Tab-separated table of C-alpha atoms and ligand atoms in Angstrom:
chain	number	residue	atom	x	y	z
A	16	MET	CA	-43.112	2.569	58.345
A	17	LYS	CA	-42.240	5.222	55.799
A	18	LYS	CA	-38.750	4.979	54.437
A	19	THR	CA	-37.957	8.526	55.457
A	20	THR	CA	-38.364	8.105	59.208
A	21	ASN	CA	-35.842	7.057	61.833
A	22	LEU	CA	-35.547	3.279	62.054
A	23	LEU	CA	-35.344	3.160	65.802
A	24	TRP	CA	-37.928	5.666	66.927
A	25	GLY	CA	-39.621	6.832	63.746
A	26	GLY	CA	-42.943	4.963	63.985
A	27	ARG	CA	-45.068	7.942	64.846
A	28	PHE	CA	-43.322	10.366	62.507
A	29	ASN	CA	-44.493	11.375	59.066
A	30	GLU	CA	-41.571	13.558	58.182
A	31	LYS	CA	-37.888	13.034	58.023
A	32	SER	CA	-35.616	14.894	60.471
A	33	SER	CA	-34.416	18.189	59.071
A	34	ASN	CA	-30.718	18.581	58.438
A	35	LEU	CA	-30.571	21.171	61.160
A	36	LEU	CA	-32.218	18.882	63.660
A	37	LYS	CA	-29.684	16.207	62.798
A	38	LYS	CA	-26.894	18.695	63.214
A	39	ILE	CA	-27.932	19.705	66.707
A	40	ASN	CA	-29.224	16.311	67.814
A	41	ASP	CA	-26.662	13.770	66.620
A	42	SER	CA	-24.021	12.853	69.147
A	43	ILE	CA	-22.129	10.079	67.385
A	44	GLU	CA	-19.304	12.461	66.547
A	45	PHE	CA	-18.284	12.466	70.183
A	46	ASP	CA	-20.097	9.642	71.971
A	47	TYR	CA	-18.422	7.030	69.760
A	48	LYS	CA	-15.875	7.146	72.578
A	49	LEU	CA	-18.337	5.141	74.649
A	50	ALA	CA	-18.380	2.265	72.140
A	51	ASN	CA	-16.573	-0.262	74.324
A	52	GLU	CA	-18.704	0.567	77.345
A	53	ASP	CA	-21.865	0.305	75.257
A	54	ILE	CA	-20.910	-3.129	73.981
A	55	MET	CA	-19.954	-4.293	77.443
A	56	LEU	CA	-23.301	-3.033	78.720
A	57	ASN	CA	-25.228	-4.794	75.981
A	58	ARG	CA	-23.364	-8.023	76.631
A	59	SER	CA	-24.426	-8.000	80.276
A	60	TYR	CA	-27.906	-6.806	79.463
A	61	VAL	CA	-28.649	-9.600	77.014
A	62	GLU	CA	-27.567	-12.075	79.674
A	63	SER	CA	-30.261	-10.596	81.899
A	64	LEU	CA	-32.752	-10.867	79.041
A	65	TYR	CA	-31.815	-14.506	78.567
A	66	LYS	CA	-32.191	-15.217	82.285
A	67	ALA	CA	-35.569	-13.491	82.209
A	68	ASN	CA	-36.618	-15.868	79.399
A	69	LEU	CA	-36.816	-13.037	76.912
A	70	LEU	CA	-34.177	-14.650	74.725
A	71	SER	CA	-33.572	-18.304	73.945
A	72	LEU	CA	-30.103	-19.690	74.544
A	73	LYS	CA	-29.518	-19.737	70.800
A	74	GLU	CA	-30.585	-16.134	70.404
A	75	TYR	CA	-28.496	-15.068	73.371
A	76	LYS	CA	-25.398	-16.736	71.947
A	77	LYS	CA	-25.965	-15.265	68.510
A	78	ILE	CA	-26.270	-11.760	69.921
A	79	LYS	CA	-23.146	-12.190	72.017
A	80	ILE	CA	-21.134	-13.343	69.039
A	81	GLY	CA	-22.452	-10.398	67.025
A	82	LEU	CA	-21.477	-7.936	69.757
A	83	ASP	CA	-18.015	-9.472	70.027
A	84	GLN	CA	-17.543	-9.124	66.293
A	85	ILE	CA	-18.508	-5.451	66.483
A	86	LYS	CA	-15.982	-4.993	69.253
A	87	GLU	CA	-13.314	-6.591	67.093
A	88	ASP	CA	-14.296	-4.441	64.112
A	89	ILE	CA	-13.934	-1.316	66.250
A	90	LYS	CA	-10.588	-2.464	67.586
A	91	LYS	CA	-9.300	-3.083	64.077
A	92	GLY	CA	-10.605	0.303	62.902
A	93	LYS	CA	-12.995	-1.449	60.517
A	94	PHE	CA	-16.176	-0.110	62.126
A	95	LYS	CA	-17.834	2.851	60.497
A	96	PHE	CA	-19.549	5.118	62.989
A	97	SER	CA	-22.378	6.635	61.029
A	98	ASN	CA	-24.341	9.863	61.283
A	99	ALA	CA	-27.305	7.987	59.958
A	100	TYR	CA	-27.842	6.547	63.417
A	101	GLU	CA	-27.729	9.511	65.740
A	102	ASP	CA	-25.700	8.166	68.630
A	103	ILE	CA	-23.485	5.336	69.799
A	104	HIS	CA	-26.351	3.243	71.159
A	105	MET	CA	-28.140	3.273	67.821
A	106	ASN	CA	-24.911	2.708	65.911
A	107	ILE	CA	-24.218	-0.457	67.872
A	108	GLU	CA	-27.768	-1.739	67.561
A	109	MET	CA	-27.847	-1.092	63.829
A	110	ALA	CA	-24.450	-2.719	63.351
A	111	LEU	CA	-25.770	-5.740	65.204
A	112	LYS	CA	-28.786	-5.771	62.935
A	113	LYS	CA	-26.502	-5.872	59.945
A	114	LYS	CA	-24.733	-8.872	61.422
A	115	ILE	CA	-27.586	-10.944	62.865
A	116	GLY	CA	-30.703	-9.433	61.375
A	117	LYS	CA	-34.020	-8.722	63.057
A	118	LEU	CA	-33.002	-10.494	66.261
A	119	ALA	CA	-30.971	-7.372	67.114
A	120	GLY	CA	-34.304	-5.672	67.714
A	121	LYS	CA	-34.647	-7.635	70.950
A	122	ILE	CA	-31.686	-6.132	72.781
A	123	HIS	CA	-33.532	-2.942	73.674
A	124	THR	CA	-36.332	-4.788	75.471
A	125	GLY	CA	-36.993	-3.012	78.768
A	126	LYS	CA	-33.991	-0.765	78.216
A	127	SER	CA	-33.927	2.940	77.431
A	128	ARG	CA	-31.110	5.036	76.101
A	129	ASN	CA	-31.612	7.059	79.257
A	130	ASP	CA	-30.424	4.353	81.651
A	131	GLN	CA	-28.019	3.121	78.996
A	132	VAL	CA	-26.097	6.357	78.531
A	133	ALA	CA	-25.957	6.976	82.292
A	134	THR	CA	-24.416	3.527	82.715
A	135	ASP	CA	-22.006	3.882	79.790
A	136	ILE	CA	-20.559	7.113	81.092
A	137	LYS	CA	-20.244	5.700	84.610
A	138	LEU	CA	-18.317	2.727	83.244
A	139	TRP	CA	-16.130	5.108	81.249
A	140	ILE	CA	-15.330	7.312	84.233
A	141	LYS	CA	-14.627	4.262	86.395
A	142	SER	CA	-11.953	3.086	84.001
A	143	LYS	CA	-10.442	6.574	83.713
A	144	LEU	CA	-10.256	6.888	87.476
A	145	GLY	CA	-8.170	3.733	87.702
A	146	TYR	CA	-5.759	5.146	85.164
A	147	LEU	CA	-5.677	8.514	86.889
A	148	ILE	CA	-4.733	6.948	90.199
A	149	PHE	CA	-1.968	4.980	88.503
A	150	LYS	CA	-0.537	8.114	86.893
A	151	ILE	CA	-0.717	10.239	90.032
A	152	ASN	CA	1.182	7.488	91.766
A	153	LYS	CA	3.844	7.675	89.102
A	154	ILE	CA	4.323	11.398	89.733
A	155	GLN	CA	4.557	10.732	93.452
A	156	LYS	CA	7.333	8.216	92.802
A	157	THR	CA	9.209	10.805	90.754
A	158	ILE	CA	8.822	13.299	93.598
A	159	ILE	CA	10.247	10.862	96.126
A	160	LYS	CA	13.210	10.083	93.906
A	161	LYS	CA	13.942	13.756	93.327
A	162	ALA	CA	13.547	14.508	97.054
A	163	GLU	CA	15.955	11.719	97.971
A	164	ASN	CA	18.516	12.905	95.437
A	165	ASN	CA	18.418	16.459	96.756
A	166	LEU	CA	18.173	15.887	100.474
A	167	ASP	CA	20.852	18.398	101.411
A	168	VAL	CA	19.604	21.294	99.281
A	169	ILE	CA	18.458	24.351	101.220
A	170	MET	CA	16.181	26.835	99.499
A	171	PRO	CA	14.314	29.942	100.573
A	172	GLY	CA	10.816	29.152	101.813
A	173	PHE	CA	8.382	31.890	100.792
A	174	THR	CA	5.274	33.491	102.172
A	175	HIS	CA	3.700	36.332	100.182
A	176	SER	CA	6.437	35.563	97.635
A	177	GLN	CA	8.939	37.055	100.106
A	178	ASN	CA	11.755	35.105	101.686
A	179	ALA	CA	10.329	33.749	104.932
A	180	GLN	CA	12.256	30.836	106.431
A	181	PRO	CA	14.778	28.443	104.912
A	182	ILE	CA	13.518	24.983	103.998
A	183	LEU	CA	14.847	21.900	102.257
A	184	PHE	CA	14.077	21.636	98.554
A	185	SER	CA	12.965	18.056	99.245
A	186	HIS	CA	10.488	19.405	101.790
A	187	TYR	CA	9.094	21.699	99.116
A	188	LEU	CA	8.720	18.768	96.710
A	189	LEU	CA	7.019	16.644	99.331
A	190	SER	CA	4.415	19.362	99.824
A	191	PHE	CA	3.236	18.423	96.321
A	192	PHE	CA	3.353	14.748	97.227
A	193	GLU	CA	0.699	15.587	99.825
A	194	MET	CA	-1.449	17.542	97.377
A	195	PHE	CA	-1.352	14.644	94.929
A	196	GLU	CA	-2.091	12.215	97.753
A	197	ARG	CA	-5.324	14.128	98.410
A	198	ASP	CA	-6.105	14.080	94.677
A	199	LYS	CA	-5.591	10.342	94.690
A	200	ARG	CA	-7.840	9.976	97.717
A	201	ARG	CA	-10.587	11.962	96.004
A	202	ALA	CA	-10.326	9.647	92.993
A	203	ILE	CA	-10.510	6.557	95.228
A	204	GLN	CA	-13.525	7.993	97.043
A	205	LEU	CA	-15.250	8.663	93.737
A	206	LEU	CA	-14.576	5.105	92.612
A	207	ASP	CA	-16.505	4.039	95.675
A	208	GLY	CA	-19.259	6.630	95.256
A	209	ILE	CA	-19.807	5.799	91.608
A	210	ASP	CA	-20.243	2.115	92.248
A	211	GLU	CA	-24.029	1.870	91.667
A	212	CYS	CA	-25.439	0.704	88.352
A	213	PRO	CA	-28.242	2.750	86.728
A	214	LEU	CA	-29.058	0.110	84.103
A	215	GLY	CA	-32.517	-1.383	84.569
A	216	SER	CA	-34.025	1.988	85.452
A	217	GLY	CA	-35.644	2.176	82.034
A	218	ALA	CA	-36.669	5.558	80.690
A	219	LEU	CA	-37.459	6.845	84.176
A	220	ALA	CA	-39.892	4.557	85.967
A	221	GLY	CA	-38.030	1.246	86.067
A	222	THR	CA	-38.391	-1.778	83.781
A	223	ASN	CA	-41.780	-3.319	83.210
A	224	PHE	CA	-42.927	-6.806	84.202
A	225	PHE	CA	-39.871	-8.338	82.461
A	226	GLU	CA	-37.921	-10.007	85.190
A	227	ILE	CA	-34.642	-8.203	84.855
A	228	ASN	CA	-32.526	-8.947	87.906
A	229	ARG	CA	-30.883	-5.584	88.517
A	230	LYS	CA	-28.665	-6.909	91.292
A	231	GLU	CA	-27.125	-9.527	89.039
A	232	LEU	CA	-26.918	-7.062	86.178
A	233	ALA	CA	-25.048	-4.561	88.352
A	234	LYS	CA	-22.589	-7.262	89.461
A	235	SER	CA	-21.927	-8.456	85.940
A	236	LEU	CA	-21.001	-4.901	84.931
A	237	GLY	CA	-18.613	-4.645	87.883
A	238	PHE	CA	-20.819	-2.474	90.113
A	239	ARG	CA	-21.405	-3.158	93.796
A	240	LYS	CA	-25.159	-2.730	93.532
A	241	PRO	CA	-27.956	-1.206	91.447
A	242	THR	CA	-28.976	2.429	91.976
A	243	GLU	CA	-31.860	2.989	94.381
A	244	ASN	CA	-34.291	5.156	92.430
A	245	SER	CA	-35.011	4.858	88.720
A	246	LEU	CA	-36.058	8.490	88.265
A	247	ASP	CA	-32.903	9.784	89.912
A	248	SER	CA	-30.761	7.285	88.000
A	249	VAL	CA	-31.567	8.561	84.518
A	250	SER	CA	-30.580	12.156	85.184
A	251	ASN	CA	-27.941	11.791	87.875
A	252	ARG	CA	-24.720	13.316	86.600
A	253	ASP	CA	-23.309	14.217	90.023
A	254	PHE	CA	-20.489	11.768	89.503
A	255	MET	CA	-19.448	13.623	86.350
A	256	ILE	CA	-19.356	16.883	88.255
A	257	GLU	CA	-17.358	15.174	90.980
A	258	PHE	CA	-14.979	13.803	88.369
A	259	LEU	CA	-14.476	17.269	86.898
A	260	SER	CA	-14.087	18.768	90.377
A	261	LEU	CA	-11.305	16.418	91.230
A	262	LEU	CA	-9.628	17.030	87.878
A	263	SER	CA	-9.968	20.766	88.499
A	264	ILE	CA	-8.278	20.530	91.877
A	265	LEU	CA	-5.548	18.299	90.472
A	266	SER	CA	-4.925	20.696	87.595
A	267	MET	CA	-4.853	23.585	90.069
A	268	HIS	CA	-2.041	21.755	91.905
A	269	PHE	CA	-0.237	21.290	88.603
A	270	SER	CA	-0.690	24.954	87.840
A	271	ARG	CA	0.824	26.012	91.165
A	272	LEU	CA	3.816	23.742	90.687
A	273	ALA	CA	4.298	25.067	87.159
A	274	GLU	CA	4.120	28.650	88.431
A	275	ASP	CA	6.850	28.018	91.027
A	276	PHE	CA	9.060	26.415	88.415
A	277	ILE	CA	8.466	29.194	85.894
A	278	ILE	CA	9.363	31.973	88.318
A	279	TRP	CA	12.327	30.111	89.729
A	280	SER	CA	13.675	29.407	86.267
A	281	SER	CA	13.547	33.124	85.350
A	282	SER	CA	16.808	35.056	85.072
A	283	ALA	CA	15.820	37.003	88.185
A	284	TYR	CA	15.759	33.874	90.373
A	285	ASP	CA	17.793	31.350	88.401
A	286	LEU	CA	17.109	28.616	90.939
A	287	LEU	CA	16.059	26.028	88.366
A	288	LYS	CA	16.720	25.191	84.765
A	289	PHE	CA	14.459	23.284	82.425
A	290	PRO	CA	16.268	21.045	79.955
A	291	ASP	CA	16.155	22.099	76.297
A	292	ASN	CA	13.566	19.461	75.477
A	293	LEU	CA	10.998	21.185	77.706
A	294	CYS	CA	11.630	24.681	76.341
A	295	THR	CA	11.033	26.539	73.107
A	296	GLY	CA	12.847	29.369	71.376
A	297	SER	CA	11.777	32.734	70.064
A	298	SER	CA	11.229	33.529	66.383
A	299	ILE	CA	12.973	36.872	66.779
A	300	MET	CA	15.251	36.729	69.813
A	301	PRO	CA	17.925	34.122	69.126
A	302	GLN	CA	19.036	33.930	72.749
A	303	LYS	CA	15.659	32.939	74.167
A	304	LYS	CA	14.744	29.683	75.866
A	305	ASN	CA	11.223	29.835	77.218
A	306	PRO	CA	9.510	27.460	79.665
A	307	ASP	CA	6.484	26.943	77.409
A	308	ALA	CA	5.671	23.451	78.645
A	309	ALA	CA	5.329	24.724	82.204
A	310	GLU	CA	3.374	27.771	81.077
A	311	LEU	CA	0.885	25.571	79.273
A	312	VAL	CA	0.578	23.356	82.330
A	313	ARG	CA	-0.141	26.531	84.309
A	314	SER	CA	-2.891	27.577	81.920
A	315	LYS	CA	-4.567	24.307	80.975
A	316	CYS	CA	-6.453	24.177	84.242
A	317	GLY	CA	-8.576	27.029	82.886
A	318	ARG	CA	-9.856	24.619	80.311
A	319	ILE	CA	-10.634	21.971	82.919
A	320	TYR	CA	-12.405	24.491	85.189
A	321	SER	CA	-14.532	25.563	82.239
A	322	SER	CA	-15.610	21.956	81.699
A	323	LEU	CA	-16.689	21.796	85.318
A	324	LEU	CA	-18.618	25.047	85.014
A	325	ASN	CA	-20.124	23.871	81.749
A	326	LEU	CA	-21.617	20.834	83.439
A	327	LEU	CA	-22.804	22.738	86.476
A	328	ILE	CA	-24.532	25.260	84.245
A	329	ILE	CA	-26.141	22.644	81.998
A	330	GLN	CA	-27.703	20.979	84.991
A	331	LYS	CA	-28.865	24.008	86.875
A	332	GLY	CA	-32.624	24.139	86.795
A	333	LEU	CA	-33.138	20.950	84.769
A	334	PRO	CA	-36.532	19.457	85.510
A	335	SER	CA	-36.570	15.974	86.986
A	336	GLY	CA	-36.132	13.024	84.636
A	337	TYR	CA	-33.948	12.896	81.539
A	338	SER	CA	-33.734	15.902	79.212
A	339	LYS	CA	-31.661	16.095	76.062
A	340	ASP	CA	-29.593	18.820	77.700
A	341	LEU	CA	-27.789	15.922	79.322
A	342	GLN	CA	-26.314	14.887	75.996
A	343	GLU	CA	-24.103	17.946	76.383
A	344	ASP	CA	-22.420	16.388	79.419
A	345	LYS	CA	-19.972	14.273	77.450
A	346	GLU	CA	-17.747	16.626	75.485
A	347	PRO	CA	-16.549	18.635	78.496
A	348	VAL	CA	-15.743	15.412	80.321
A	349	PHE	CA	-13.876	13.919	77.356
A	350	ASP	CA	-11.972	17.142	76.832
A	351	ALA	CA	-11.019	17.520	80.496
A	352	ASN	CA	-9.885	13.919	80.625
A	353	GLU	CA	-7.722	14.287	77.545
A	354	THR	CA	-6.207	17.438	78.974
A	355	ILE	CA	-5.423	15.934	82.352
A	356	ASP	CA	-3.922	12.913	80.679
A	357	LEU	CA	-1.394	15.092	78.916
A	358	LEU	CA	-0.724	17.129	82.049
A	359	LEU	CA	-0.041	14.016	84.111
A	360	ASP	CA	2.693	12.947	81.697
A	361	ILE	CA	4.276	16.313	81.247
A	362	VAL	CA	4.286	17.202	84.935
A	363	ASN	CA	5.977	13.904	85.668
A	364	GLU	CA	8.641	14.745	83.127
A	365	MET	CA	9.009	18.311	84.380
A	366	ILE	CA	9.648	17.194	87.947
A	367	GLY	CA	11.990	14.429	86.873
A	368	LEU	CA	14.090	16.513	84.495
A	369	VAL	CA	14.254	19.979	86.021
A	370	ASN	CA	17.780	20.886	87.102
A	371	ILE	CA	18.340	22.440	90.499
A	372	ASN	CA	20.822	25.252	90.985
A	373	LYS	CA	21.856	24.309	94.524
A	374	GLU	CA	24.271	27.165	95.022
A	375	LYS	CA	21.811	29.824	93.958
A	376	MET	CA	19.142	28.300	96.164
A	377	TYR	CA	21.488	28.360	99.129
A	378	ASN	CA	22.575	31.939	98.501
A	379	LEU	CA	19.064	33.210	98.058
A	380	ALA	CA	17.939	31.369	101.190
A	381	ASN	CA	20.464	33.464	103.116
A	382	ILE	CA	18.931	36.754	102.079
A	383	GLY	CA	16.290	38.641	104.049
A	384	PHE	CA	16.985	37.992	107.762
A	385	VAL	CA	15.292	34.604	107.362
A	386	THR	CA	16.491	33.363	110.760
A	387	ALA	CA	14.830	36.196	112.688
A	388	THR	CA	12.188	33.833	114.049
A	389	ASP	CA	14.994	31.573	115.314
A	390	LEU	CA	16.464	34.569	117.126
A	391	ALA	CA	13.103	35.421	118.736
A	392	ASP	CA	12.641	31.777	119.731
A	393	TRP	CA	16.128	31.769	121.308
A	394	LEU	CA	15.091	34.742	123.438
A	395	VAL	CA	11.988	32.900	124.593
A	396	MET	CA	14.008	29.821	125.536
A	397	ASN	CA	16.889	31.639	127.208
A	398	THR	CA	15.358	34.717	128.858
A	399	ASN	CA	12.079	35.372	130.584
A	400	LEU	CA	10.729	37.397	127.667
A	401	THR	CA	7.331	36.458	126.272
A	402	PHE	CA	7.232	35.666	122.582
A	403	ARG	CA	5.551	39.000	121.875
A	404	GLU	CA	8.372	40.904	123.643
A	405	ALA	CA	10.975	38.748	121.930
A	406	HIS	CA	9.314	39.464	118.564
A	407	LEU	CA	9.529	43.227	119.136
A	408	LYS	CA	13.176	43.091	120.238
A	409	THR	CA	14.079	40.886	117.276
A	410	GLY	CA	12.334	43.348	114.999
A	411	LYS	CA	14.617	46.059	116.385
A	412	ILE	CA	17.645	43.868	115.768
A	413	VAL	CA	16.506	43.313	112.166
A	414	LEU	CA	16.122	47.062	111.694
A	415	MET	CA	19.608	47.632	113.029
A	416	ALA	CA	21.040	44.954	110.723
A	417	GLU	CA	19.235	46.508	107.804
A	418	GLN	CA	20.646	49.934	108.604
A	419	LYS	CA	24.147	48.540	109.015
A	420	LYS	CA	23.677	46.516	105.805
A	421	LYS	CA	24.661	43.341	107.645
A	422	LYS	CA	23.237	39.853	108.031
A	423	LEU	CA	21.902	38.930	111.505
A	424	SER	CA	24.827	36.563	111.995
A	425	ASP	CA	27.316	39.347	111.143
A	426	LEU	CA	26.142	41.663	113.920
A	427	SER	CA	28.490	41.814	116.907
A	428	LEU	CA	27.494	40.529	120.336
A	429	GLN	CA	27.781	44.123	121.574
A	430	ASP	CA	25.290	45.317	118.946
A	431	LEU	CA	22.856	42.616	120.001
A	432	LYS	CA	23.305	43.283	123.718
A	433	ARG	CA	22.444	46.914	123.190
A	434	ILE	CA	18.948	45.784	122.297
A	435	GLU	CA	18.711	42.848	124.715
A	436	PRO	CA	21.420	42.550	127.383
A	437	LYS	CA	20.561	38.933	128.175
A	438	ILE	CA	21.730	37.775	124.760
A	439	THR	CA	24.891	35.620	124.936
A	440	LYS	CA	27.189	34.411	122.215
A	441	ASP	CA	25.261	31.143	122.131
A	442	ILE	CA	22.784	32.975	119.915
A	443	PHE	CA	25.210	32.759	116.993
A	444	ASN	CA	24.673	29.000	116.948
A	445	PHE	CA	21.093	29.661	115.931
A	446	LEU	CA	21.422	32.213	113.169
A	447	SER	CA	22.663	30.096	110.288
A	448	ILE	CA	20.161	28.764	107.791
A	449	GLU	CA	21.522	25.237	108.302
A	450	ARG	CA	20.708	25.414	112.002
A	451	SER	CA	17.343	26.990	111.336
A	452	VAL	CA	16.435	24.082	109.073
A	453	SER	CA	17.791	21.358	111.344
A	454	ASN	CA	15.867	22.773	114.289
A	455	LYS	CA	12.508	22.350	112.576
A	456	LYS	CA	12.031	18.962	114.140
A	457	SER	CA	8.280	19.092	114.610
A	458	TYR	CA	6.353	16.282	112.895
A	459	GLY	CA	6.115	17.205	109.224
A	460	GLY	CA	8.766	19.925	109.593
A	461	THR	CA	11.675	20.670	107.284
A	462	SER	CA	14.639	19.283	109.279
A	463	SER	CA	16.417	16.596	107.318
A	464	SER	CA	15.587	14.008	109.998
A	465	GLU	CA	11.882	14.829	109.606
A	466	VAL	CA	12.058	14.923	105.833
A	467	LYS	CA	13.698	11.488	105.858
A	468	GLU	CA	10.826	10.214	107.993
A	469	ALA	CA	8.339	11.871	105.628
A	470	ILE	CA	9.973	10.103	102.691
A	471	LYS	CA	9.666	6.787	104.518
A	472	ARG	CA	5.979	7.425	105.119
A	473	ALA	CA	5.461	8.581	101.544
A	474	LYS	CA	7.045	5.407	100.192
A	475	LYS	CA	4.440	3.362	102.028
A	476	LYS	CA	1.660	5.269	100.282
A	477	ILE	CA	2.658	4.599	96.688
B	524	LIG	N1	-27.427	10.417	72.995
B	524	LIG	C1	-28.205	10.574	74.166
B	524	LIG	C2	-27.385	11.210	75.287
B	524	LIG	O1	-26.226	11.221	75.176
B	524	LIG	C3	-28.729	9.251	74.619
B	524	LIG	C4	-29.997	9.333	75.380
B	524	LIG	C5	-31.110	9.732	74.501
B	524	LIG	N2	-32.358	9.650	75.172
B	524	LIG	C6	-33.477	10.184	74.667
B	524	LIG	N3	-34.528	10.026	75.368
B	524	LIG	N4	-33.487	10.814	73.535
B	524	LIG	O2	-27.901	11.684	76.267
């Protein structure tokens, strides 16, 4: 072979790769992140080669020791990932060659980088999913703690960003517990869905007459079973799209939480306060304290969505089998994972440390005739009016209160009777926000008895 050609695939080449080709083609600058997975894969694969009599016991042991040394070198930061060898798979094989010589050339028997990279990235995502679930759980614990510590706090519940009905602040927090519970479930489902090993699919058609036992190979890499179809296996990246979808949804939940906190911490609302260590100042306005951490949480999901779109676009219209386009799948996934990792920590801190202005929450919850639905419901229970009729009459009462610049509970019985004569003074028991909250006893409702039950249920899930 000419000196100038690639050592791993250069046999049929006369010319050296151009610098530009190297620039666009090399992936080691980012896929070095798959080093541990690649070594793990090779360790299992050489066991299969040994069992298939393609390696002697001595050779098998020598290779394993070599791979373990490379792993150690990487761990100690002594390993030099090199552009000379295109990608992580070649880097590992060449490093092995340096350690054990020509024997390293046997590890690629029956294997292709196509099934190899698909397996590496699956292993990588599997480990990240475990970590993700652990961290979501941590946020859920923080939510429960905060909900328990603020059980008595009433806040305005909003629809269309307008005061709607009073709720407990703990009920609000638990709504995010549920969102994160669904995120966790999606991660658990993906862990199950991802559990098939592509290795042993070869370049596209399967491995040759070598007797590689794919079932054993899958097990030794921690998969439930091998994938079903070799051609599908080498270009399937659905699981990466699913991973990015679930990160997108999770980051969307983070963004919504951040948005609530940002608005509520504004001077206009003043319902919450971020501690100094989650805020920044202004270079010109000395008085400023801005909720930058929350704002960045709100925006970072844009970055994660773009990773998802990136992958969807790369794969649209790809012909069957592996194409190099698929090398572009890694960076968006690495970037999204790094981003979500940061968000998970900061959201946990935000929820844990944000200070609640109970008094302001209570006062704001009292504004805007928020117990009007309770009044209409009282009419339904205590007169023969249908809900529709009760709704109209209550609307008239609200209008009257608005004109008189009074709260519903400050109207006189006489005023109320003018609109509906069957109203009695009992109605006043139903117009306070405390009563409105405590009456929401439906399963999953905001009464404190229900919220306590919800907390009990939530505790069982974490
Ligand atoms: N670096 C490549 C990737 O990430 C590995 C697979 C290369 N396969 C090939 N046939 N050139 O996709």
